[in-house]
Coordinates of C-alpha atoms in Angstrom, one line a residue:
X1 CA 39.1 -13.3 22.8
X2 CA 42.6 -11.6 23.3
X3 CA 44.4 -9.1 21.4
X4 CA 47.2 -6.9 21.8
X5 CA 49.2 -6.4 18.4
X6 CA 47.5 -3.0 18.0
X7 CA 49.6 -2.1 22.0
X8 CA 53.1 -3.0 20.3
X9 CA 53.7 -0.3 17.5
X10 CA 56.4 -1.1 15.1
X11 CA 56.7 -4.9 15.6
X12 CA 55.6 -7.4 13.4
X13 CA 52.6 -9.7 13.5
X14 CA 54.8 -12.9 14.6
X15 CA 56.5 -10.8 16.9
X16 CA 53.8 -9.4 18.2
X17 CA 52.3 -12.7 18.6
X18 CA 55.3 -14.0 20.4
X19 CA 55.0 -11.6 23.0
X20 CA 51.7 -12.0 23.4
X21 CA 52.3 -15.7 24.1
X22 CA 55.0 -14.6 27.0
X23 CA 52.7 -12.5 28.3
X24 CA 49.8 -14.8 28.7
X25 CA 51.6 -17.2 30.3
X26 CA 53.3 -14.6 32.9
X27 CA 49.1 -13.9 33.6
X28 CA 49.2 -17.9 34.0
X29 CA 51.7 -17.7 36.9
X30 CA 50.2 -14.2 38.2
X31 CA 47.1 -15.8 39.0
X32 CA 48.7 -18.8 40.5
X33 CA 50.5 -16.3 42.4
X34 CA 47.1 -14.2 43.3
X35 CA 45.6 -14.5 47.0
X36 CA 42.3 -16.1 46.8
X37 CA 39.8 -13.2 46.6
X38 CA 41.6 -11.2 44.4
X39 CA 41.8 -10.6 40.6
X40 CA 44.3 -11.1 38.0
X41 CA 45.1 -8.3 35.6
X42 CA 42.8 -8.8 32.3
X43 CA 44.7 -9.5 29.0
X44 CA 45.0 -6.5 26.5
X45 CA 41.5 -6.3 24.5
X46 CA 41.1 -5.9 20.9
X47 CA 40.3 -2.7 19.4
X48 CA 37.0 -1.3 19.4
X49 CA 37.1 -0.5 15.6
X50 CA 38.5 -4.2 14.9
X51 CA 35.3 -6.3 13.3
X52 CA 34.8 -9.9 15.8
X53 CA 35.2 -12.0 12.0
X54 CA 39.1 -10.1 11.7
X55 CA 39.5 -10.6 15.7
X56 CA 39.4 -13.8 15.4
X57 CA 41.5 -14.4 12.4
X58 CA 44.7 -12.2 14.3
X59 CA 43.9 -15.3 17.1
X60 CA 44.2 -17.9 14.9
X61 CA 46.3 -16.6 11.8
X62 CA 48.4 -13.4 12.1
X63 CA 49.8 -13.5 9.5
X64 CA 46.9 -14.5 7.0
X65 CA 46.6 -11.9 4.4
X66 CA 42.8 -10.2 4.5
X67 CA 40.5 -8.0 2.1
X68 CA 39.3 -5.2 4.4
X69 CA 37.2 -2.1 4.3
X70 CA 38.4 0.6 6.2
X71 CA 36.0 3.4 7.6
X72 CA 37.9 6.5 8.4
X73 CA 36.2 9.2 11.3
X74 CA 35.0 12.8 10.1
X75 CA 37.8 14.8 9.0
X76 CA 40.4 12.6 8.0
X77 CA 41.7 13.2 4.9
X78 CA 42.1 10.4 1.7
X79 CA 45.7 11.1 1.6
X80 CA 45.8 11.0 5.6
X81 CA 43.6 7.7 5.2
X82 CA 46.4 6.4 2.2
X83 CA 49.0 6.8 4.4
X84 CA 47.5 5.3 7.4
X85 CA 46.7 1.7 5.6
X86 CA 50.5 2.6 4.2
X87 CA 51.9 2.8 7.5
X88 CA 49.9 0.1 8.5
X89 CA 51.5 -2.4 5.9
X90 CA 48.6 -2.4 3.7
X91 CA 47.8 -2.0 0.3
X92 CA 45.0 0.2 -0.9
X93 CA 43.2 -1.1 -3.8
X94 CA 39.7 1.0 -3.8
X95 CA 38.0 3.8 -2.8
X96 CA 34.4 4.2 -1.0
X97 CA 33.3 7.5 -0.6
X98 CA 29.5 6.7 0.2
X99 CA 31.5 5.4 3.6
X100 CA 34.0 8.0 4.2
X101 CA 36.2 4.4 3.3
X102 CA 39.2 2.7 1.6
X103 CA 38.9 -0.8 0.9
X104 CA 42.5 -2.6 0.5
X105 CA 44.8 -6.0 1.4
X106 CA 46.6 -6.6 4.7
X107 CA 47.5 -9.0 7.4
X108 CA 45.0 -9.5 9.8
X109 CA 47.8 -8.7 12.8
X110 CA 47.9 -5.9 10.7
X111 CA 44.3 -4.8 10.5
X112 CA 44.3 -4.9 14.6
X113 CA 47.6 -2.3 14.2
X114 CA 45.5 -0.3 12.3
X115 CA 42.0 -0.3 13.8
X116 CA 44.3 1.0 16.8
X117 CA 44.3 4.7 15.2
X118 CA 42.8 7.5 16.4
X119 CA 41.1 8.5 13.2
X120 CA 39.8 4.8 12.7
X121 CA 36.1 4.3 12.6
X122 CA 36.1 0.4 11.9
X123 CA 37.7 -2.8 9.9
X124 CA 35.7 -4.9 8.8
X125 CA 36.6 -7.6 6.2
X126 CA 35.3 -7.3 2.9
X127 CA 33.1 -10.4 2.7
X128 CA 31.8 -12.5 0.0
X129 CA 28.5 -11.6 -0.6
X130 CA 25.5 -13.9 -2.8
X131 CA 21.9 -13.8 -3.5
X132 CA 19.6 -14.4 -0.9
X133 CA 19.1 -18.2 -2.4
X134 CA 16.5 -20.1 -4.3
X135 CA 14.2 -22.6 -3.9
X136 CA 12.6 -23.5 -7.3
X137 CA 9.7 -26.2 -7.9
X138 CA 7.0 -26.4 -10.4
X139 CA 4.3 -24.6 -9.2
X140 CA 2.8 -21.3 -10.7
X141 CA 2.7 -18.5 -8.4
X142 CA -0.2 -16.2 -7.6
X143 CA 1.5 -13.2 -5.5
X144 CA 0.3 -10.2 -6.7
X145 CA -3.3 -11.6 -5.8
X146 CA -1.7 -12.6 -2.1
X147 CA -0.9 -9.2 -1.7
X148 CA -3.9 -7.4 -3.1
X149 CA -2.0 -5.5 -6.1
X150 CA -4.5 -5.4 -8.3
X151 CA -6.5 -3.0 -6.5
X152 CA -3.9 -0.9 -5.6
X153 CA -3.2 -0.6 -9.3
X154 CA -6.7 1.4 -9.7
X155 CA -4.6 4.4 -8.1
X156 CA -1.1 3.5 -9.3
X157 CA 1.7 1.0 -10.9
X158 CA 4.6 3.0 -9.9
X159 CA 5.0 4.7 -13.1
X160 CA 7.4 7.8 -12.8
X161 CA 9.2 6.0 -9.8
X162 CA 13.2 4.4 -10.5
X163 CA 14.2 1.4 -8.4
X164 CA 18.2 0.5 -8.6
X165 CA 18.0 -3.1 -9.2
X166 CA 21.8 -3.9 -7.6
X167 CA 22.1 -7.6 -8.7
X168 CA 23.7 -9.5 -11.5
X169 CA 22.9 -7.1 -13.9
X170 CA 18.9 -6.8 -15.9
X171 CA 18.6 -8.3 -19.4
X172 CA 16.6 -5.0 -20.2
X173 CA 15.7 -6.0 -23.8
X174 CA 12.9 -8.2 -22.8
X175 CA 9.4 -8.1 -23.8
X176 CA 8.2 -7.6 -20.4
X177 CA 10.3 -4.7 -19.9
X178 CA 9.2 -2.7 -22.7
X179 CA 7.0 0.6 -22.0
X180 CA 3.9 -0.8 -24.1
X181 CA 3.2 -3.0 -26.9
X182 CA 3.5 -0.4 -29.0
X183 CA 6.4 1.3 -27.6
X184 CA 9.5 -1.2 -27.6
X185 CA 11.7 1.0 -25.5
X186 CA 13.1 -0.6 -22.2
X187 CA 11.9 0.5 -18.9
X188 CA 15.8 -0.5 -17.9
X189 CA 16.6 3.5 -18.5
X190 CA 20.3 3.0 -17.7
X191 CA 22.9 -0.3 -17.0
X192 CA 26.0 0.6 -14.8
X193 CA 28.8 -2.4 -14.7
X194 CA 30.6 -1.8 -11.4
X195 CA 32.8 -5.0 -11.4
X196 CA 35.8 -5.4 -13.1
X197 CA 35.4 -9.1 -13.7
X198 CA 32.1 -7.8 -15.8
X199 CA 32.7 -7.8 -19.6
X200 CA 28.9 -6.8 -20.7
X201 CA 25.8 -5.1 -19.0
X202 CA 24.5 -8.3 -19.8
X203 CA 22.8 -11.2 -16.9
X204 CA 24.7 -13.9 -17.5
X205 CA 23.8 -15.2 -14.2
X206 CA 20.1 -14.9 -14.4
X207 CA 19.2 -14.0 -10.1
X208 CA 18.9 -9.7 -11.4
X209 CA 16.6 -10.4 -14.2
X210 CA 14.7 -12.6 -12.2
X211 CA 14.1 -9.8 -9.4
X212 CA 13.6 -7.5 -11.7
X213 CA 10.7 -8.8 -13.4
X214 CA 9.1 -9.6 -10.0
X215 CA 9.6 -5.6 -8.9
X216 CA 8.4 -4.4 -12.5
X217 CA 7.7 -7.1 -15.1
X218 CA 4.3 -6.5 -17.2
X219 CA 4.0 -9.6 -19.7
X220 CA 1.0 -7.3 -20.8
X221 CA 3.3 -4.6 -22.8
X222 CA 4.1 -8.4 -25.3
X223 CA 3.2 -8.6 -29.1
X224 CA -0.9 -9.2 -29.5
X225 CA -1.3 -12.8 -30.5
X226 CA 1.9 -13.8 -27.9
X227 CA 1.2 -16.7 -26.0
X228 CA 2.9 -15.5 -23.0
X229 CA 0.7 -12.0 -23.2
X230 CA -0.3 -10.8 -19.9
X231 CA -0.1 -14.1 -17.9
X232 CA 2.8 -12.4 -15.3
X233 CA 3.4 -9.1 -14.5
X234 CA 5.6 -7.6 -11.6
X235 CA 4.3 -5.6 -8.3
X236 CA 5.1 -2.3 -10.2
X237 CA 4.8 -2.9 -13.9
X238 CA 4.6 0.9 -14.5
X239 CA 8.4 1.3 -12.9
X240 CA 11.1 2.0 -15.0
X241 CA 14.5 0.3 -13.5
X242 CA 18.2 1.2 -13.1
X243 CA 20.0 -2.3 -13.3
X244 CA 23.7 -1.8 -11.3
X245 CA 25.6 -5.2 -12.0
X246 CA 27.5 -5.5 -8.7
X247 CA 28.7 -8.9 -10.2
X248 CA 31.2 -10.3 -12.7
X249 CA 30.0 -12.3 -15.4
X250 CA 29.9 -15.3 -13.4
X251 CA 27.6 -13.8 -10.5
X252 CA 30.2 -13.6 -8.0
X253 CA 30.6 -9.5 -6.1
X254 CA 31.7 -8.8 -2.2
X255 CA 30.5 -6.2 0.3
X256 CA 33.0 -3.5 -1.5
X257 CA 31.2 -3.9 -4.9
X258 CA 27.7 -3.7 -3.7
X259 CA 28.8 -0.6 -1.6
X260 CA 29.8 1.1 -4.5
X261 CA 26.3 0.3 -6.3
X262 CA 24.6 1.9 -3.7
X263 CA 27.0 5.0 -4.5
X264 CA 26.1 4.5 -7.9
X265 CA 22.5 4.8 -6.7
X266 CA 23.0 7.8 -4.6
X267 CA 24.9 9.8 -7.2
X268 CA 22.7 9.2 -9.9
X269 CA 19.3 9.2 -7.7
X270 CA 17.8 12.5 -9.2
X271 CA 19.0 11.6 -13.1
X272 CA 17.0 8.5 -13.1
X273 CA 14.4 9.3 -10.4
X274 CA 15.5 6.4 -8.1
X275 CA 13.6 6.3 -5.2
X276 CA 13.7 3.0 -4.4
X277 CA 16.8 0.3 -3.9
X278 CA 16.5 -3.4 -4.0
X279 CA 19.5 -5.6 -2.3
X280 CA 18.1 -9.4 -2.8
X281 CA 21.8 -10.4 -1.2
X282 CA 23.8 -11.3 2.0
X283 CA 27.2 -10.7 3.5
X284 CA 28.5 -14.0 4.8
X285 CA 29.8 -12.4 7.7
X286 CA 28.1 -11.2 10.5
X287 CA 28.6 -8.0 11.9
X288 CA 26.7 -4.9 13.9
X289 CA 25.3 -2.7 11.8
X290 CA 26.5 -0.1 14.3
X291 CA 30.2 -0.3 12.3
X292 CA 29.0 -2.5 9.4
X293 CA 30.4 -1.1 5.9
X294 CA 27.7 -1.7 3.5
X295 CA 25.1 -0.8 6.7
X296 CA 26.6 2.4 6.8
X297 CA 26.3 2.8 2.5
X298 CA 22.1 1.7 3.5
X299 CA 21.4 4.4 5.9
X300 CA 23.5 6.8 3.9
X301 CA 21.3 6.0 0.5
X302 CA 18.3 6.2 3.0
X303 CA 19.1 9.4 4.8
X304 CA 19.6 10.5 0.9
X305 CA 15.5 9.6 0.3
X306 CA 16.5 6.3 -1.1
X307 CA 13.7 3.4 0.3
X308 CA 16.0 0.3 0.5
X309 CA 14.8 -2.8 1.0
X310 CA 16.7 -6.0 1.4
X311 CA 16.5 -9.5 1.7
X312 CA 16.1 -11.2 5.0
X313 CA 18.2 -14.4 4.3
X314 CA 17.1 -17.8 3.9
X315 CA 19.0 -19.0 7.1
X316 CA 15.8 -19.8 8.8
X317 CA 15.2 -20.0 12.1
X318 CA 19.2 -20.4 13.1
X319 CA 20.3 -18.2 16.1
X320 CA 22.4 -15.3 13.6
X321 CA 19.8 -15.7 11.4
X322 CA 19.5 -11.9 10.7
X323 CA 23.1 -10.9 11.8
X324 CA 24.0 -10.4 8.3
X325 CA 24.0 -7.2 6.3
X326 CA 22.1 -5.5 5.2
X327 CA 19.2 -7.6 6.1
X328 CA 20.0 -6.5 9.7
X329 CA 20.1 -3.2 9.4
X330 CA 17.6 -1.2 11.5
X331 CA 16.8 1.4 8.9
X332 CA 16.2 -0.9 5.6
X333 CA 13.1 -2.8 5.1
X334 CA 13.9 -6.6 5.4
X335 CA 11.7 -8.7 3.6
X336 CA 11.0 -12.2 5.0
X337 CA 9.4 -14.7 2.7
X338 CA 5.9 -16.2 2.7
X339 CA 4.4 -19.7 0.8
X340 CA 1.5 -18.9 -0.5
X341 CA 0.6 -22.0 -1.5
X342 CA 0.1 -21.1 -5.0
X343 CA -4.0 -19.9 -4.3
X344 CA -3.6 -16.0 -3.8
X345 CA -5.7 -16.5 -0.3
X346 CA -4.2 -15.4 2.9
X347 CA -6.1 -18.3 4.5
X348 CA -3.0 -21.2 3.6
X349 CA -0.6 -18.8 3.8
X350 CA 2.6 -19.7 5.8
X351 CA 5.9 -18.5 6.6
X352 CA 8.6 -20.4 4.2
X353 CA 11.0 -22.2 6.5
X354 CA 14.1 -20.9 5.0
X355 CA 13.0 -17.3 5.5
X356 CA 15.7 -15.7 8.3
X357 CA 13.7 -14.5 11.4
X358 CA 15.0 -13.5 14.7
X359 CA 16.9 -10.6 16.7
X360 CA 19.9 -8.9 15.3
X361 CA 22.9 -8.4 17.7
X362 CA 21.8 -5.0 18.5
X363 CA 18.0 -6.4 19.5
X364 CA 16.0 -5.7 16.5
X365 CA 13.4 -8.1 15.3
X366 CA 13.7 -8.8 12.1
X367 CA 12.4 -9.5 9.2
X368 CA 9.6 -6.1 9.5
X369 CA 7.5 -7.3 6.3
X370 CA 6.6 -11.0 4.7
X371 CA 5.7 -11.2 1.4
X372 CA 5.5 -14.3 -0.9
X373 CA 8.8 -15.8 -2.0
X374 CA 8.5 -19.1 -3.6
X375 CA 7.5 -20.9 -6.6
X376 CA 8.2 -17.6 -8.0
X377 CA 7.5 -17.1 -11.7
X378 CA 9.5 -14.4 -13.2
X379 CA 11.4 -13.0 -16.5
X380 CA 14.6 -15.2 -17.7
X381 CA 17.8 -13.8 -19.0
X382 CA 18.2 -15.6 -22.4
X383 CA 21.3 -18.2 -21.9
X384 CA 21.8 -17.7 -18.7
X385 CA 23.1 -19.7 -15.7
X386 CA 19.6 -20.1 -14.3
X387 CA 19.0 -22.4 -17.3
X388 CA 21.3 -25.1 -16.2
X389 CA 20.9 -25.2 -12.5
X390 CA 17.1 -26.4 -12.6
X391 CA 15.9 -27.2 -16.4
X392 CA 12.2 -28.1 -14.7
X393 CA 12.2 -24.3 -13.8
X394 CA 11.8 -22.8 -17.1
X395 CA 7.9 -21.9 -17.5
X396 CA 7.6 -21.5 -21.6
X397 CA 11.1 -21.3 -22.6
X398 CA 11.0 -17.7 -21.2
X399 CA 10.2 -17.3 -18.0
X400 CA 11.8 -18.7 -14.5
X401 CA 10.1 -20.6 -11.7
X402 CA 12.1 -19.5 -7.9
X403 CA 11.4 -19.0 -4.5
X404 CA 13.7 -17.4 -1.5
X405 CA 13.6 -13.8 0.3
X406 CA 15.6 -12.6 -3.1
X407 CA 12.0 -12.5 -4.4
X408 CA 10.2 -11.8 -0.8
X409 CA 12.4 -8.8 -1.4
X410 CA 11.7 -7.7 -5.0
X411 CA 7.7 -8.1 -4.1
X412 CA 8.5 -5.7 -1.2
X413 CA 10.2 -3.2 -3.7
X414 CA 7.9 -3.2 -6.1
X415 CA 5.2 -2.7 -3.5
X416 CA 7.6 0.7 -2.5
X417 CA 7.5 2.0 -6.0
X418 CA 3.6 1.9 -6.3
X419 CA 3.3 4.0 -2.6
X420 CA 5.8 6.3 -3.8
X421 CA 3.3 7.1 -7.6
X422 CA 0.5 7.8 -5.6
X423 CA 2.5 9.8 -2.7
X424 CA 5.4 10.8 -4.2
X425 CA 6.2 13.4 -0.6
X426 CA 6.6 10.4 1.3
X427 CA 10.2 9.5 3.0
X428 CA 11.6 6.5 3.2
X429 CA 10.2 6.3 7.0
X430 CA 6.9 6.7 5.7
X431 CA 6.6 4.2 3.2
X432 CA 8.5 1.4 5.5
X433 CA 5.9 2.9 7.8
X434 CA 2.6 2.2 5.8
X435 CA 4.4 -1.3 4.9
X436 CA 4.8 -2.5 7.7
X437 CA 1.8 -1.1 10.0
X438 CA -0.8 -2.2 7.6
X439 CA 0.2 -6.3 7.4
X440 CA -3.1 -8.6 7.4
X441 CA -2.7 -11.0 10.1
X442 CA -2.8 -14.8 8.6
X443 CA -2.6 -16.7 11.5
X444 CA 0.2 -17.7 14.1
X445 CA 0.6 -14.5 15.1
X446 CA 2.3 -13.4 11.3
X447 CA 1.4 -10.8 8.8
X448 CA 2.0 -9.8 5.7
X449 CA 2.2 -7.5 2.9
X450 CA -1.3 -5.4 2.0
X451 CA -0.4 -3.6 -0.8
X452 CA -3.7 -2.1 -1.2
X453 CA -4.3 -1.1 2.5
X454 CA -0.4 0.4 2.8
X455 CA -1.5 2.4 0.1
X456 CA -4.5 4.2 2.1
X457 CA -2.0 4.3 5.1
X458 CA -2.2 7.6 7.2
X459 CA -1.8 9.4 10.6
X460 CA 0.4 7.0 13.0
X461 CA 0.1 4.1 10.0
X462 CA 3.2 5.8 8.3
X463 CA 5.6 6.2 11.5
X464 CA 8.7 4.0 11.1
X465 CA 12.3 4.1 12.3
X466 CA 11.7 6.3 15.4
X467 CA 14.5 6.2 18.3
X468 CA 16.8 4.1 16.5
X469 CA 20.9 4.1 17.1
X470 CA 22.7 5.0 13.9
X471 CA 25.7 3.2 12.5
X472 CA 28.6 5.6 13.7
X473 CA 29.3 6.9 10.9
X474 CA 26.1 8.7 10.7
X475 CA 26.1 12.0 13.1
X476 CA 23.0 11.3 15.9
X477 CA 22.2 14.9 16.3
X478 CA 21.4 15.4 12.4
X479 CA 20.5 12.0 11.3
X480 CA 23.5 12.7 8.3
X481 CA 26.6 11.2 8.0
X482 CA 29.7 12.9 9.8
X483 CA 31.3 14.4 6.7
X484 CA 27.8 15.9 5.7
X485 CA 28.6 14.8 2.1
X486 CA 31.3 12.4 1.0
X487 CA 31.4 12.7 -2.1
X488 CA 32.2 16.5 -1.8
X489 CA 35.6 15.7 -0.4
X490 CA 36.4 11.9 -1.5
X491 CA 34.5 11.1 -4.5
X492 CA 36.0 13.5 -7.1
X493 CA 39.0 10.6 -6.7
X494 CA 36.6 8.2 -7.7
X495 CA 37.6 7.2 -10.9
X496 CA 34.9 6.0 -12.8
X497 CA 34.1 6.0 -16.6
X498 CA 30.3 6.8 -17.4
X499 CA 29.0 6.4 -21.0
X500 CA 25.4 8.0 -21.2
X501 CA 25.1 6.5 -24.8
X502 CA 26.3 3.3 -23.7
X503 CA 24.1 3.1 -20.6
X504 CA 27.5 1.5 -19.2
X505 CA 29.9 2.3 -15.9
X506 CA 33.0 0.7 -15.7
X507 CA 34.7 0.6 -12.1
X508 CA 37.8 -0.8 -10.8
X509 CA 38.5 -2.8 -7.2
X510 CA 38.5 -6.7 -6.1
X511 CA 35.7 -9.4 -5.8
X512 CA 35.6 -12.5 -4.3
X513 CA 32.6 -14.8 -5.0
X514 CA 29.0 -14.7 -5.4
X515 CA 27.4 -18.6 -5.5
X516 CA 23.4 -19.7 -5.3
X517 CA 21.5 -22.6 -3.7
X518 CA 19.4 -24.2 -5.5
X519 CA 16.3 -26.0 -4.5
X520 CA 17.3 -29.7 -3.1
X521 CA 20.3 -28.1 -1.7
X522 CA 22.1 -28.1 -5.3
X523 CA 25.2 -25.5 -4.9
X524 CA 26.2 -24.1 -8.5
X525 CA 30.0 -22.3 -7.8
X526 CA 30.6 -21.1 -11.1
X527 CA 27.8 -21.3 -13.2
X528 CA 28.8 -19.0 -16.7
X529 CA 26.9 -18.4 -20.0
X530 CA 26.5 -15.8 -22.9
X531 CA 24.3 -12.9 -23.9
X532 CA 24.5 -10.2 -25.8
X533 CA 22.6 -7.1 -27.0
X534 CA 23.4 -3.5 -28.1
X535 CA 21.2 -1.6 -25.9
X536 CA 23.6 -2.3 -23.0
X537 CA 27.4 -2.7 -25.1
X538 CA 30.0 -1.9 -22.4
X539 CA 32.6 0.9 -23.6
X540 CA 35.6 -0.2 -24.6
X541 CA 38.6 0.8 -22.2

């Protein structure tokens, strides 16, 4: 792949492109001119900082107009940073200060100009990002017997802990999200909107109410005498959850707006006692996680004592089948999913054959913990989308039947948020440690989540992460990114309005789209309802 725009400062893309052209075809005649033995000059390369997804569009369209996120190197500016996407022909339309970033609109030809500077850490484009897909039949589920919760719920249900639910938003007036039967408060302590598309706190999708109830649904805090009375309950039902709606109404977000719900997360981690983070989505484009935006926002929430787990992707066994952030990033949990065959015994247990497995770019195997993922029975968002893509799936009117590593991945955070009651010192090393080194084997060589032993983990049990290669904008001799803290210097820019009262957080930048699969393969592009209810009303602008 060759690229030189970024060598001819000043001309335009076409130009550029033109030249380029002349030049190849002068290399065409060198080498016919070249004495056998002896090589031709090689062809300008692209810039380093230049993502392969954006080198490839300046090959084939030049002139195509790109969403991009820009990471900018330690001690740049955000006026210097402005007024290089300026120079550059772009426009800026949003800031990322968890990344040291800008996101903004450009040609691609333009993008190489730019990943060309000095103080240019990496382009990447801002990719559509969507759940981690579903697989729904009719079967009831059985997982937190799979994975032995109930007897690590002698000792804990993660009560005390906060896991950032970063979805489609949490329809937090539940039943099943109440603290007790007797006390109707939500466990959804607070509801941040960070997509402008979003016109309520409200799930009008359906995927974040789903996860959430699978991370910290207890059908047992339901009205005596209610049919539906402590038949399901999440991994952590003691948890209290911080929904961050990364989507608009209509369930579509990109890599920029779940970037900026991990900031969300970081920011607010020691209001709302977030420990935990759960990303059930993938970017459509693959990338290292070495220059990866949203990698970079993972390890920066993790190097902040954030445990973040994330989907592994329901691509299978395909050869980029965990290329894709942030499942492939080396510091997050990625949660593969497991069929457990609906008994809650290890013995029929199997890996699902949608769940991503494989080696990242960079040579990490991925996913580090299974967990079950389908026929997945979990809370409903009244009126939601979910409704109309599989009718079948609805257990009782309210509750949802679904399977894919979204919910491997919500098992695997809920499983987080019980460690972290009963050992509240540990890091976020630790408790992927104890996850991940204390698997039961159930044949062909696979394991998977032991709640109940990762919970007694000790000594080597909870080492994790060791000797692993940082994305670069995280400084290798202190583990912390390269500006020390961002949002000293960029995020007082930010411009965000908070309502406490509200529970609400309105933001401002672009999305793309955010669609599902559906079991049988049925794609839903836009699927829309309505929902309302006070205890999440968005402020008014």
């Amino acid at each position: 792949m060759t690229h030189a725009l970024n060598r001819f400062p000043g001309i335009d893309a076409r130009r550029a492109m033109a030249l380029l052209g002349g030049l190849l075809a002068l290399a065409v005649a060198l080498a016919a001119a070249t004495p056998a033995g002896e090589r031709a000059p090689a062809a300008p390369a692209a810039p380093a900082a230049l993502s392969p997804a954006l080198a490839q569009i300046v090959v084939d369209q030049p002139d195509r107009r790109v969403e991009v996120i820009v990471q900018f190197e330690a001690g740049t500016g955000l006026e210097e940073a402005r007024a290089l996407m300026r120079g550059a022909g772009g426009r800026v339309t949003a800031e990322a200060a968890l990344i040291h970033g800008l996101a903004g609109t450009m040609t691609a030809g333009a993008a190489s100009r730019l990943a060309g500077e000095p103080s240019v850490r990496a382009v990447s484009p801002n990719a559509e990002v969507r759940p981690s897909g579903l697989d729904a039949d009719d079967l009831a589920t059985s997982f937190n017997t799979t994975i032995r919760s109930e007897k690590a719920w002698k000792h804990a249900t993660g009560r005390g802990v906060g896991v950032a639910v970063i979805d489609t938003g949490v329809a937090g007036g539940l039943p099943d999200f109440r603290r007790s039967a007797g006390d109707h408060s939500s466990r959804v302590v607070a509801s941040a909107v960070v997509h402008p598309g979003a016109t309520t706190a409200a799930d009008l999708h359906g995927h974040g109410t789903h996860v959430a109830g699978l991370i910290a649904g207890d059908a047992g805090a339901r009205d005596p005498g209610d049919e539906h009375r402590g038949r399901y309950a999440g991994v952590a039902p003691g948890a209290h959850l911080v929904s961050i709606k990364v989507a608009d109404d209509e369930g579509r977000t990109t890599v920029l707006d779940v970037i900026i719900g991990l900031q969300f997360a970081v920011e607010r981690k020691d209001e709302y006692g977030i420990r935990v983070a759960n990303l059930s989505l993938t970017s459509d484009v693959a990338e290292s996680p070495r220059t990866d935006p949203l990698a970079a926002a993972v390890e920066q929430a993790w190097l902040g004592g954030i445990v973040v787990v994330a989907a592994a992707g329901n691509r299978g066994a395909a050869g980029d089948a965990v290329a894709y952030a942030p499942a492939n990033d080396p510091y997050a949990i990625t949660a593969g999913g497991i069929d457990d065959r609906g008994t809650g015994q290890r013995g029929d247990d199997v890996l699902a054959s949608w769940s991503s497995r494989g080696t990242t770019q960079d040579g990490v195997r991925k996913p580090d913990v299974l967990a079950p993922g389908a026929r997945m029975v979990s809370t409903f968002s009244p009126g939601s989308a979910f409704g109309g893509l599989c009718g079948a799936c609805l257990v009782g009117g309210e509750y949802f039947r679904a399977g894919g590593t979204s919910m491997a991945a919500a098992v695997v955070s809920g499983a987080a948020a019980v460690l972290l009651e009963g050992h509240p010192g540990w890091t976020p090393d630790q408790v992927k440690g104890a996850l991940v080194n204390t698997q039961r084997g159930i044949g062909g060589g696979l394991r998977e989540l032991a709640l109940d032993k990762a919970s007694k983990a000790k000594g080597k049990q909870l080492e994790a992460n060791a000797g692993l290669t940082p994305n670069e904008a995280i400084d290798p001799a202190t583990g912390r990114y390269r500006e020390g803290t961002p949002q000293a210097s960029w995020s007082a820019s930010w411009s965000a309005s908070w309502s406490r009262a509200s529970g609400s957080l309105q933001a401002s930048w672009s999305a793309a789209s955010w669609s599902c699969d559906c079991g049988g393969g049925q794609r839903e592009a836009n699927p829309a309802a309505s929902w309302s209810a006070s205890w999440s009303a968005r402020p008014g602008w």
